[in-house]
Amino acid sequence: MSALEPDTPPAGEEIHLPGASLQPVLLALGITLALVGVTVNIFLVIAGAILVVAVIVALIRDTRRDIDELPLEHH
């Protein structure tokens, strides 16, 4: 290396990005069903609410699993 080229620091931790998922789309669909159901039919509200709760539970479960895989110590 020459004096004009600064030393680059070593690479740090790897950035974790979640994989592709249909969960955000399903969450939006459930919210939409529930909101449309308010004006149309109570069964759409129930179906939308069940879908929203199921997707949120799945999101929390996936996030907890990802957090458990992280290393305990950061260097």
mmCIF file of C-alpha atoms in Angstrom:
data_model
loop_
_atom_site.group_PDB
_atom_site.id
_atom_site.type_symbol
_atom_site.label_atom_id
_atom_site.label_comp_id
_atom_site.label_asym_id
_atom_site.label_seq_id
_atom_site.Cartn_x
_atom_site.Cartn_y
_atom_site.Cartn_z
ATOM 1 C CA MET A 1 0.000 0.000 0.000
ATOM 2 C CA SER A 2 1.160 3.469 -0.688
ATOM 3 C CA ALA A 3 0.939 6.401 1.695
ATOM 4 C CA LEU A 4 -1.943 7.815 -0.357
ATOM 5 C CA GLU A 5 -4.122 4.737 0.120
ATOM 6 C CA PRO A 6 -5.576 4.588 3.620
ATOM 7 C CA ASP A 7 -5.837 1.271 5.402
ATOM 8 C CA THR A 8 -9.354 -0.057 5.308
ATOM 9 C CA PRO A 9 -10.725 -1.444 8.540
ATOM 10 C CA PRO A 10 -11.598 -5.142 8.642
ATOM 11 C CA ALA A 11 -15.121 -6.099 7.783
ATOM 12 C CA GLY A 12 -17.493 -5.969 10.739
ATOM 13 C CA GLU A 13 -20.487 -8.061 11.504
ATOM 14 C CA GLU A 14 -22.596 -9.391 8.711
ATOM 15 C CA ILE A 15 -25.837 -7.482 8.217
ATOM 16 C CA HIS A 16 -28.838 -9.749 8.678
ATOM 17 C CA LEU A 17 -31.720 -9.289 6.274
ATOM 18 C CA PRO A 18 -34.839 -11.426 6.484
ATOM 19 C CA GLY A 19 -35.652 -13.646 3.549
ATOM 20 C CA ALA A 20 -38.524 -13.184 1.153
ATOM 21 C CA SER A 21 -41.911 -13.766 2.722
ATOM 22 C CA LEU A 22 -45.606 -13.555 1.975
ATOM 23 C CA GLN A 23 -46.382 -12.525 5.545
ATOM 24 C CA PRO A 24 -46.572 -8.745 4.901
ATOM 25 C CA VAL A 25 -48.936 -9.341 1.984
ATOM 26 C CA LEU A 26 -51.119 -11.653 4.080
ATOM 27 C CA LEU A 27 -51.173 -9.099 6.903
ATOM 28 C CA ALA A 28 -52.323 -6.379 4.511
ATOM 29 C CA LEU A 29 -54.963 -8.733 3.099
ATOM 30 C CA GLY A 30 -56.266 -9.547 6.580
ATOM 31 C CA ILE A 31 -56.499 -5.875 7.546
ATOM 32 C CA THR A 32 -58.271 -5.103 4.271
ATOM 33 C CA LEU A 33 -60.751 -7.948 4.785
ATOM 34 C CA ALA A 34 -61.507 -6.744 8.290
ATOM 35 C CA LEU A 35 -62.031 -3.142 7.190
ATOM 36 C CA VAL A 36 -64.216 -4.085 4.224
ATOM 37 C CA GLY A 37 -66.124 -6.448 6.465
ATOM 38 C CA VAL A 38 -67.120 -3.566 8.730
ATOM 39 C CA THR A 39 -69.349 -2.255 5.953
ATOM 40 C CA VAL A 40 -70.254 -5.503 4.199
ATOM 41 C CA ASN A 41 -70.462 -8.530 6.452
ATOM 42 C CA ILE A 42 -69.434 -9.568 9.958
ATOM 43 C CA PHE A 43 -67.948 -12.799 8.591
ATOM 44 C CA LEU A 44 -65.335 -10.814 6.654
ATOM 45 C CA VAL A 45 -64.392 -9.005 9.868
ATOM 46 C CA ILE A 46 -63.934 -12.333 11.643
ATOM 47 C CA ALA A 47 -61.953 -13.876 8.772
ATOM 48 C CA GLY A 48 -59.741 -10.796 8.495
ATOM 49 C CA ALA A 49 -59.132 -10.679 12.249
ATOM 50 C CA ILE A 50 -58.203 -14.379 12.342
ATOM 51 C CA LEU A 51 -55.789 -13.875 9.441
ATOM 52 C CA VAL A 52 -54.217 -10.809 11.087
ATOM 53 C CA VAL A 53 -53.700 -12.596 14.412
ATOM 54 C CA ALA A 54 -52.258 -15.698 12.697
ATOM 55 C CA VAL A 55 -49.790 -13.655 10.641
ATOM 56 C CA ILE A 56 -48.682 -11.555 13.629
ATOM 57 C CA VAL A 57 -48.083 -14.724 15.665
ATOM 58 C CA ALA A 58 -46.017 -16.160 12.787
ATOM 59 C CA LEU A 59 -44.015 -12.922 12.486
ATOM 60 C CA ILE A 60 -43.232 -12.909 16.204
ATOM 61 C CA ARG A 61 -42.236 -16.598 16.117
ATOM 62 C CA ASP A 62 -39.908 -16.015 13.136
ATOM 63 C CA THR A 63 -38.344 -12.957 14.775
ATOM 64 C CA ARG A 64 -37.695 -14.832 18.013
ATOM 65 C CA ARG A 65 -36.064 -17.660 16.071
ATOM 66 C CA ASP A 66 -33.833 -15.181 14.214
ATOM 67 C CA ILE A 67 -32.838 -13.461 17.469
ATOM 68 C CA ASP A 68 -31.962 -16.800 19.063
ATOM 69 C CA GLU A 69 -29.551 -17.505 16.192
ATOM 70 C CA LEU A 70 -27.561 -14.307 16.816
ATOM 71 C CA PRO A 71 -24.198 -14.680 18.577
ATOM 72 C CA LEU A 72 -24.161 -13.743 22.244
ATOM 73 C CA GLU A 73 -20.904 -11.777 22.058
ATOM 74 C CA HIS A 74 -20.097 -9.066 19.565
ATOM 75 C CA HIS A 75 -16.451 -8.525 18.659
#
